[in-house]
CSV table of C-alpha atoms and ligand atoms in Angstrom, one decimal:
chain,number,residue,atom,x,y,z
A,1,UNK,CA,-16.3,-14.3,-1.1
A,2,UNK,CA,-19.1,-12.4,-2.8
A,3,UNK,CA,-19.5,-13.2,-6.5
A,4,UNK,CA,-17.3,-11.2,-8.9
A,5,UNK,CA,-20.5,-9.8,-10.4
A,6,UNK,CA,-21.5,-8.4,-7.1
A,7,UNK,CA,-18.0,-6.9,-6.6
A,8,UNK,CA,-17.4,-5.3,-10.0
A,9,UNK,CA,-19.1,-2.0,-10.8
A,10,UNK,CA,-22.1,-2.8,-13.1
A,11,UNK,CA,-20.9,-0.5,-15.9
A,12,UNK,CA,-17.5,-2.4,-15.9
A,13,UNK,CA,-19.2,-5.8,-15.7
A,14,UNK,CA,-21.3,-5.0,-18.8
A,15,UNK,CA,-18.4,-3.1,-20.7
A,16,UNK,CA,-17.8,-4.0,-24.2
A,17,UNK,CA,-14.1,-3.3,-24.5
A,18,UNK,CA,-12.4,-1.3,-27.3
A,19,UNK,CA,-11.4,-3.7,-30.1
A,20,UNK,CA,-8.2,-2.6,-31.7
A,21,UNK,CA,-7.1,-3.7,-35.3
A,22,UNK,CA,-4.7,-6.2,-33.8
A,23,UNK,CA,-7.3,-7.7,-31.5
A,24,UNK,CA,-9.6,-8.5,-34.4
A,25,UNK,CA,-6.9,-10.2,-36.4
A,26,UNK,CA,-5.5,-13.4,-34.9
A,27,UNK,CA,-3.7,-15.5,-37.4
A,28,UNK,CA,0.0,-16.2,-37.6
A,29,UNK,CA,0.3,-16.3,-41.4
A,30,UNK,CA,-0.3,-12.7,-42.4
A,31,UNK,CA,2.5,-10.6,-43.7
A,32,UNK,CA,0.8,-7.5,-45.1
A,33,UNK,CA,-0.6,-5.4,-42.3
A,34,UNK,CA,-2.8,-2.7,-43.7
A,35,UNK,CA,-5.3,-2.7,-40.8
A,36,UNK,CA,-3.9,-0.3,-38.2
A,37,UNK,CA,-3.1,2.9,-40.1
A,38,UNK,CA,0.6,2.5,-39.1
A,39,UNK,CA,3.5,3.9,-41.2
A,40,UNK,CA,5.1,1.0,-43.0
A,41,UNK,CA,8.6,2.5,-42.5
A,42,UNK,CA,10.8,2.9,-39.4
A,43,UNK,CA,10.7,-0.8,-38.5
A,44,UNK,CA,10.3,-2.0,-35.6
A,45,UNK,CA,8.8,1.1,-33.9
A,46,UNK,CA,6.3,1.7,-36.6
A,47,UNK,CA,4.0,-1.1,-35.3
A,48,UNK,CA,1.7,-1.2,-32.3
A,49,UNK,CA,3.0,-3.5,-29.6
A,50,UNK,CA,1.2,-6.7,-28.5
A,51,UNK,CA,-1.7,-5.4,-26.2
A,52,UNK,CA,-1.5,-8.5,-24.1
A,53,UNK,CA,2.3,-8.7,-23.9
A,54,UNK,CA,2.3,-12.5,-24.6
A,55,UNK,CA,6.0,-13.1,-25.0
A,56,UNK,CA,6.8,-11.1,-21.9
A,57,UNK,CA,4.2,-13.0,-19.9
A,58,UNK,CA,5.5,-16.4,-21.2
A,59,UNK,CA,8.8,-15.4,-19.7
A,60,UNK,CA,7.2,-14.2,-16.4
A,61,UNK,CA,5.3,-17.5,-16.2
A,62,UNK,CA,8.7,-19.2,-16.0
A,63,UNK,CA,10.3,-16.8,-13.6
A,64,UNK,CA,7.3,-16.4,-11.3
A,65,UNK,CA,5.7,-19.8,-11.7
A,66,UNK,CA,2.4,-18.1,-12.4
A,67,UNK,CA,0.4,-19.0,-15.6
A,68,UNK,CA,0.1,-16.2,-18.3
A,69,UNK,CA,-3.6,-16.1,-17.9
A,70,UNK,CA,-3.2,-15.1,-14.3
A,71,UNK,CA,-0.9,-12.1,-15.1
A,72,UNK,CA,-1.8,-8.4,-15.7
A,73,UNK,CA,1.0,-6.1,-16.8
A,74,UNK,CA,0.8,-2.3,-16.4
A,75,UNK,CA,2.6,0.9,-16.6
A,76,UNK,CA,4.1,0.4,-13.1
A,77,UNK,CA,2.2,-1.1,-10.1
A,78,UNK,CA,0.6,2.3,-10.0
A,79,UNK,CA,-1.6,1.3,-13.0
A,80,UNK,CA,-2.7,-1.9,-11.3
A,81,UNK,CA,-3.5,0.1,-8.2
A,82,UNK,CA,-5.6,2.6,-10.0
A,83,UNK,CA,-7.4,-0.1,-12.0
A,84,UNK,CA,-8.5,-1.8,-8.9
A,85,UNK,CA,-10.5,1.3,-8.0
A,86,UNK,CA,-11.9,1.8,-11.5
A,87,UNK,CA,-13.0,-1.8,-11.7
A,88,UNK,CA,-14.4,-2.4,-8.2
A,89,UNK,CA,-15.3,0.9,-6.6
A,90,UNK,CA,-18.4,3.0,-7.4
A,91,UNK,CA,-17.3,6.6,-6.9
A,92,UNK,CA,-19.1,8.4,-4.0
A,93,UNK,CA,-20.5,5.1,-2.6
A,94,UNK,CA,-17.9,2.4,-2.0
A,95,UNK,CA,-14.9,2.4,0.3
A,96,UNK,CA,-11.6,0.5,0.8
A,97,UNK,CA,-9.8,-0.4,4.1
A,98,UNK,CA,-6.0,-0.2,4.3
A,99,UNK,CA,-3.3,-0.8,6.8
A,100,UNK,CA,-1.6,2.4,8.1
A,101,UNK,CA,1.0,3.5,7.7
A,102,UNK,CA,1.6,2.2,4.2
A,103,UNK,CA,2.3,3.2,0.6
A,104,UNK,CA,0.8,6.5,-0.2
A,105,UNK,CA,-0.6,5.6,-3.7
A,106,UNK,CA,-3.6,3.6,-2.3
A,107,UNK,CA,-5.0,6.8,-0.8
A,108,UNK,CA,-4.2,9.1,-3.7
A,109,UNK,CA,-6.0,6.7,-6.1
A,110,UNK,CA,-8.9,6.4,-3.7
A,111,UNK,CA,-9.1,10.3,-3.7
A,112,UNK,CA,-8.8,10.5,-7.4
A,113,UNK,CA,-11.7,8.0,-7.8
A,114,UNK,CA,-13.8,9.6,-5.1
A,115,UNK,CA,-13.7,6.4,-3.1
A,116,UNK,CA,-13.7,6.3,0.8
A,117,UNK,CA,-10.4,5.5,2.3
A,118,UNK,CA,-10.3,3.9,5.8
A,119,UNK,CA,-6.8,3.5,7.3
A,120,UNK,CA,-6.4,1.1,10.2
A,121,UNK,CA,-3.4,1.6,12.3
A,122,UNK,CA,-0.9,-1.2,12.7
A,123,UNK,CA,0.4,-1.8,16.2
A,124,UNK,CA,3.5,-0.2,17.7
A,125,UNK,CA,5.6,-3.0,16.2
A,126,UNK,CA,4.0,-2.3,12.8
A,127,UNK,CA,2.2,-5.6,13.0
A,128,UNK,CA,-1.2,-6.4,11.5
A,129,UNK,CA,-4.2,-7.6,13.5
A,130,UNK,CA,-6.7,-9.2,11.1
A,131,UNK,CA,-9.7,-8.6,13.4
A,132,UNK,CA,-9.0,-4.9,13.5
A,133,UNK,CA,-8.9,-4.7,9.7
A,134,UNK,CA,-12.0,-6.8,9.2
A,135,UNK,CA,-13.9,-4.8,11.9
A,136,UNK,CA,-13.3,-1.7,9.7
A,137,UNK,CA,-15.1,-3.2,6.7
A,138,UNK,CA,-18.8,-2.7,5.9
A,139,UNK,CA,-21.3,-3.7,3.2
A,140,UNK,CA,-19.6,-1.1,0.8
A,141,UNK,CA,-16.1,-2.1,1.4
A,142,UNK,CA,-14.8,-3.5,-1.9
A,143,UNK,CA,-11.0,-3.8,-1.3
A,144,UNK,CA,-8.7,-4.4,1.6
A,145,UNK,CA,-5.1,-3.1,1.0
A,146,UNK,CA,-2.1,-4.7,2.6
A,147,UNK,CA,1.6,-4.2,1.7
A,148,UNK,CA,4.2,-6.8,2.8
A,149,UNK,CA,7.0,-6.1,3.2
A,150,UNK,CA,5.4,-2.8,4.1
A,151,UNK,CA,6.5,0.7,3.0
A,152,UNK,CA,7.7,2.8,4.9
A,153,UNK,CA,8.1,0.4,7.9
A,154,UNK,CA,10.0,-2.3,6.0
A,155,UNK,CA,8.7,-5.3,7.9
A,156,UNK,CA,6.8,-8.3,6.5
A,157,UNK,CA,3.4,-8.6,7.9
A,158,UNK,CA,2.5,-11.9,9.7
A,159,UNK,CA,1.5,-14.4,7.1
A,160,UNK,CA,-1.2,-16.0,9.2
A,161,UNK,CA,-2.8,-12.6,9.9
A,162,UNK,CA,-2.7,-11.7,6.2
A,163,UNK,CA,-4.5,-15.0,5.3
A,164,UNK,CA,-7.1,-14.4,8.0
A,165,UNK,CA,-8.0,-11.3,6.2
A,166,UNK,CA,-8.0,-13.0,2.8
A,167,UNK,CA,-10.3,-15.7,4.2
A,168,UNK,CA,-12.4,-13.5,6.4
A,169,UNK,CA,-13.2,-10.8,3.9
A,170,UNK,CA,-15.9,-11.2,1.3
A,171,UNK,CA,-14.5,-8.6,-1.1
A,172,UNK,CA,-11.1,-8.2,-2.9
A,173,UNK,CA,-7.8,-8.4,-0.9
A,174,UNK,CA,-4.8,-6.8,-2.6
A,175,UNK,CA,-1.3,-7.6,-1.2
A,176,UNK,CA,1.4,-5.4,-2.5
A,177,UNK,CA,4.7,-7.4,-2.7
A,178,UNK,CA,6.9,-4.7,-4.3
A,179,UNK,CA,9.8,-5.7,-2.0
A,180,UNK,CA,9.2,-9.4,-1.8
A,181,UNK,CA,12.5,-10.2,-3.6
A,182,UNK,CA,14.4,-8.9,-0.6
A,183,UNK,CA,12.3,-10.7,1.9
A,184,UNK,CA,12.8,-13.8,4.0
A,185,UNK,CA,9.0,-14.4,3.8
A,186,UNK,CA,7.7,-16.2,0.8
A,187,UNK,CA,5.4,-14.6,-1.8
A,188,UNK,CA,1.7,-15.4,-1.5
A,189,UNK,CA,1.6,-16.3,-5.2
A,190,UNK,CA,1.0,-20.0,-4.2
A,191,UNK,CA,-2.3,-19.0,-2.4
A,192,UNK,CA,-3.9,-17.6,-5.7
A,193,UNK,CA,-5.4,-20.9,-7.0
A,194,UNK,CA,-7.4,-21.4,-3.7
A,195,UNK,CA,-8.2,-17.7,-3.1
A,196,UNK,CA,-10.1,-16.1,-5.9
A,197,UNK,CA,-10.4,-12.8,-4.1
A,198,UNK,CA,-6.7,-12.3,-3.8
A,199,UNK,CA,-4.7,-9.9,-6.0
A,200,UNK,CA,-0.9,-9.8,-5.6
A,201,UNK,CA,1.2,-6.9,-6.9
A,202,UNK,CA,4.8,-7.0,-7.8
A,203,UNK,CA,7.1,-4.7,-9.9
A,204,UNK,CA,10.3,-4.5,-11.8
A,205,UNK,CA,11.1,-1.3,-10.1
A,206,UNK,CA,12.9,-2.4,-7.0
A,207,UNK,CA,15.0,-5.7,-6.9
A,208,UNK,CA,15.0,-6.0,-10.7
A,209,UNK,CA,16.6,-2.5,-11.0
A,210,UNK,CA,14.2,-1.3,-13.7
A,211,UNK,CA,12.2,1.5,-12.2
A,212,UNK,CA,12.7,3.6,-15.4
A,213,UNK,CA,10.9,1.1,-17.8
A,214,UNK,CA,7.7,1.2,-15.7
A,215,UNK,CA,6.5,-2.4,-15.5
A,216,UNK,CA,4.2,-3.6,-12.7
A,217,UNK,CA,2.4,-6.9,-12.4
A,218,UNK,CA,-0.8,-8.1,-10.9
A,219,UNK,CA,-1.4,-11.8,-10.3
A,220,UNK,CA,-5.0,-12.8,-9.9
A,221,UNK,CA,-7.7,-15.2,-11.0
A,222,UNK,CA,-8.2,-15.5,-14.7
A,223,UNK,CA,-11.6,-13.8,-14.3
A,224,UNK,CA,-10.2,-10.7,-12.6
A,225,UNK,CA,-7.3,-10.5,-15.1
A,226,UNK,CA,-9.9,-10.6,-17.9
A,227,UNK,CA,-11.7,-7.6,-16.4
A,228,UNK,CA,-8.5,-5.7,-15.9
A,229,UNK,CA,-7.6,-6.3,-19.6
A,230,UNK,CA,-10.8,-4.9,-20.9
A,231,UNK,CA,-10.5,-1.7,-18.8
A,232,UNK,CA,-6.9,-0.9,-19.4
A,233,UNK,CA,-5.6,1.2,-22.2
A,234,UNK,CA,-5.2,-1.1,-25.2
A,235,UNK,CA,-1.4,-0.5,-25.6
A,236,UNK,CA,-0.6,0.2,-21.9
A,237,UNK,CA,2.9,-1.3,-22.0
A,238,UNK,CA,5.0,0.0,-24.8
A,239,UNK,CA,7.4,-2.0,-27.0
A,240,UNK,CA,10.6,-0.7,-25.6
A,241,UNK,CA,9.5,-1.7,-22.1
A,242,UNK,CA,8.4,-5.2,-23.2
A,243,UNK,CA,11.7,-5.7,-25.0
A,244,UNK,CA,13.8,-4.4,-22.1
A,245,UNK,CA,11.9,-6.5,-19.5
A,246,UNK,CA,12.3,-9.6,-21.6
A,247,UNK,CA,16.1,-8.9,-21.7
A,248,UNK,CA,16.3,-8.3,-18.0
A,249,UNK,CA,14.3,-11.4,-17.1
A,250,UNK,CA,16.5,-13.5,-19.2
A,251,UNK,CA,19.2,-13.3,-16.5
A,252,UNK,CA,17.7,-13.9,-13.1
A,253,UNK,CA,21.3,-14.4,-11.6
A,254,UNK,CA,21.9,-10.7,-12.0
A,255,UNK,CA,19.0,-9.9,-9.6
A,256,UNK,CA,20.2,-12.6,-7.2
A,257,UNK,CA,23.5,-10.8,-7.2
A,258,UNK,CA,21.9,-7.3,-6.6
A,259,UNK,CA,19.8,-8.7,-3.7
A,260,UNK,CA,22.7,-10.5,-2.0
A,261,UNK,CA,24.9,-7.3,-2.3
A,262,UNK,CA,22.1,-5.1,-1.0
A,263,UNK,CA,21.3,-7.3,1.9
A,264,UNK,CA,25.0,-7.5,3.0
A,265,UNK,CA,25.1,-3.7,2.7
A,266,UNK,CA,21.9,-3.4,4.6
A,267,UNK,CA,23.4,-5.4,7.6
A,268,UNK,CA,26.4,-3.1,7.7
A,269,UNK,CA,24.4,0.0,7.3
A,270,UNK,CA,21.9,-0.9,10.0
A,271,UNK,CA,24.6,-1.8,12.5
A,272,UNK,CA,26.5,1.4,12.0
A,273,UNK,CA,23.2,3.4,12.1
A,274,UNK,CA,22.2,1.8,15.4
A,275,UNK,CA,25.5,3.0,16.9
A,276,UNK,CA,25.0,6.7,15.9
A,277,UNK,CA,24.1,8.8,19.0
A,278,UNK,CA,21.4,10.5,17.0
A,279,UNK,CA,19.7,7.2,16.2
A,280,UNK,CA,17.2,5.9,18.8
A,281,UNK,CA,15.9,2.8,17.0
A,282,UNK,CA,16.3,1.0,13.8
A,283,UNK,CA,13.2,-1.1,12.9
A,284,UNK,CA,13.5,-4.6,11.6
A,285,UNK,CA,13.2,-4.7,7.9
A,286,UNK,CA,12.6,-7.3,5.1
A,287,UNK,CA,13.2,-4.8,2.3
A,288,UNK,CA,15.9,-2.7,0.6
A,289,UNK,CA,15.4,0.1,3.0
A,290,UNK,CA,14.9,0.7,6.7
A,291,UNK,CA,13.1,2.9,9.0
A,292,UNK,CA,15.0,4.6,11.8
A,293,UNK,CA,13.8,6.6,14.7
A,294,UNK,CA,16.1,9.7,15.2
A,295,UNK,CA,16.5,12.3,17.9
A,296,UNK,CA,15.4,15.0,15.4
A,297,UNK,CA,14.3,13.7,12.0
A,298,UNK,CA,13.5,17.1,10.5
A,299,UNK,CA,16.9,18.7,11.4
A,300,UNK,CA,18.9,15.6,10.3
A,301,UNK,CA,17.0,15.5,7.1
A,302,UNK,CA,17.7,19.1,6.3
A,303,UNK,CA,21.4,18.7,7.3
A,304,UNK,CA,21.7,15.7,4.9
A,305,UNK,CA,19.9,17.6,2.0
A,306,UNK,CA,22.5,20.4,2.6
A,307,UNK,CA,25.2,17.9,1.9
A,308,UNK,CA,23.5,16.6,-1.2
A,309,UNK,CA,22.3,13.4,0.5
A,310,UNK,CA,18.6,12.6,0.2
A,311,UNK,CA,16.8,10.2,2.5
A,312,UNK,CA,13.0,10.2,3.1
A,313,UNK,CA,11.6,12.1,6.1
A,314,UNK,CA,8.6,10.2,7.4
A,315,UNK,CA,8.1,12.2,10.6
A,316,UNK,CA,4.6,13.3,9.7
A,317,UNK,CA,3.4,9.9,9.1
A,318,UNK,CA,1.3,8.2,11.8
A,319,UNK,CA,3.4,5.9,14.1
A,320,UNK,CA,6.5,7.3,12.4
A,321,UNK,CA,7.3,10.4,14.4
A,322,UNK,CA,11.0,11.4,14.1
A,323,UNK,CA,11.6,8.6,11.5
A,324,UNK,CA,13.7,8.7,8.4
A,325,UNK,CA,13.4,6.0,5.8
A,326,UNK,CA,16.8,5.1,4.3
A,327,UNK,CA,17.2,3.2,1.0
A,328,UNK,CA,20.2,0.9,0.8
A,329,UNK,CA,22.7,2.3,-1.8
A,330,UNK,CA,26.1,1.3,-3.0
A,331,UNK,CA,28.8,0.7,-0.4
A,332,UNK,CA,30.2,4.3,-1.4
A,333,UNK,CA,26.9,5.9,-1.1
A,334,UNK,CA,26.2,4.3,2.3
A,335,UNK,CA,29.7,5.2,3.5
A,336,UNK,CA,29.0,8.8,2.6
A,337,UNK,CA,25.8,8.9,4.4
A,338,UNK,CA,27.4,7.4,7.5
A,339,UNK,CA,30.3,9.8,7.4
A,340,UNK,CA,27.9,12.8,7.1
A,341,UNK,CA,25.8,11.6,10.1
A,342,UNK,CA,28.9,10.9,12.3
A,343,UNK,CA,29.8,14.6,11.8
A,344,UNK,CA,26.3,15.8,12.7
B,401,PLP,C1,8.0,1.3,-5.0
B,401,PLP,C2,6.7,0.7,-4.7
B,401,PLP,C3,5.8,0.2,-5.8
B,401,PLP,C4,6.4,0.3,-7.2
B,401,PLP,O1,5.5,1.0,-8.0
B,401,PLP,P1,5.8,1.0,-9.5
B,401,PLP,O2,4.8,1.8,-10.1
B,401,PLP,O3,5.8,-0.4,-10.0
B,401,PLP,O4,7.2,1.6,-9.8
B,401,PLP,C5,4.6,-0.4,-5.4
B,401,PLP,N1,4.2,-0.5,-4.2
B,401,PLP,C6,5.0,-0.1,-3.2
B,401,PLP,C7,4.6,-0.4,-1.8
B,401,PLP,C8,6.3,0.5,-3.4
B,401,PLP,O5,7.0,0.9,-2.4
């Protein structure tokens, strides 16, 4: 791996971060807060929230087994994705390499930040070949993006191949594990201590059932987390989100229950889907959705919209011609989808 100083943009490396009133004060004993121009009434919403979300991170440390100092929290994973560009990539000069097809935000954020985006096609089974990805990198490649389980394909990428990229690339490797709670594959979290160029993304938006609160996580070395913290907005995760996340994380059995129910539903739905005459193939999935190749994705999509049922049409994505991406819903929702498709 190159040194962090070589990888981080020079202006970010030398950045003196904004110092908020609450950053400068750090004692426990104070009880009169006249430092931040807050309104003293309307407790508890009158006060700025903890900029480093310490209580929430302490809880995540227990749930995820990752030390607080290795956790960054943002306004959804999307914030962590955008920050990666702002921290590492010099606009107009640097580039990133990413598997394709994959989650669309990596490219959108590259375009916004004026950073080159080099998609490298997976094979026809949506599998990763490390050499192909590494061959697309050059001296200005700062980040390699992978997503496992991948979106929109649903499959987990081969772990050995992922690690070949992590070990073979001298820049930053980001593995997005938004769907890891549904997967058979283990998280790469345990690889963090031995791989300082690795960043892992997770989110409360999927298995944890909390897309509305906007909470994404990045796990990485203490040095990378420190740089993220100085670039982020000072109060990027609001108090309501912090409180609600703490509440949800208190009860990990609930998410176990959700995951079990959704995986059972997934098995049923995939079986029935595969039997539909209009379905040509259901791809193997490790997530709470699946990709299915249909006889005519566009027409079937329009037909479903007409019935008030929305799936994702992926037919224009490379390797996904005539594919629909279907999220697993409740039993009733899945039954309604199937019944509509049987009448197509
Ligand atoms: C849904 C999803 C996310 C979640 O993004 P949030 O901003 O945390 O809601 C991240 N990555 C992938 C690949 C996703 O599909």
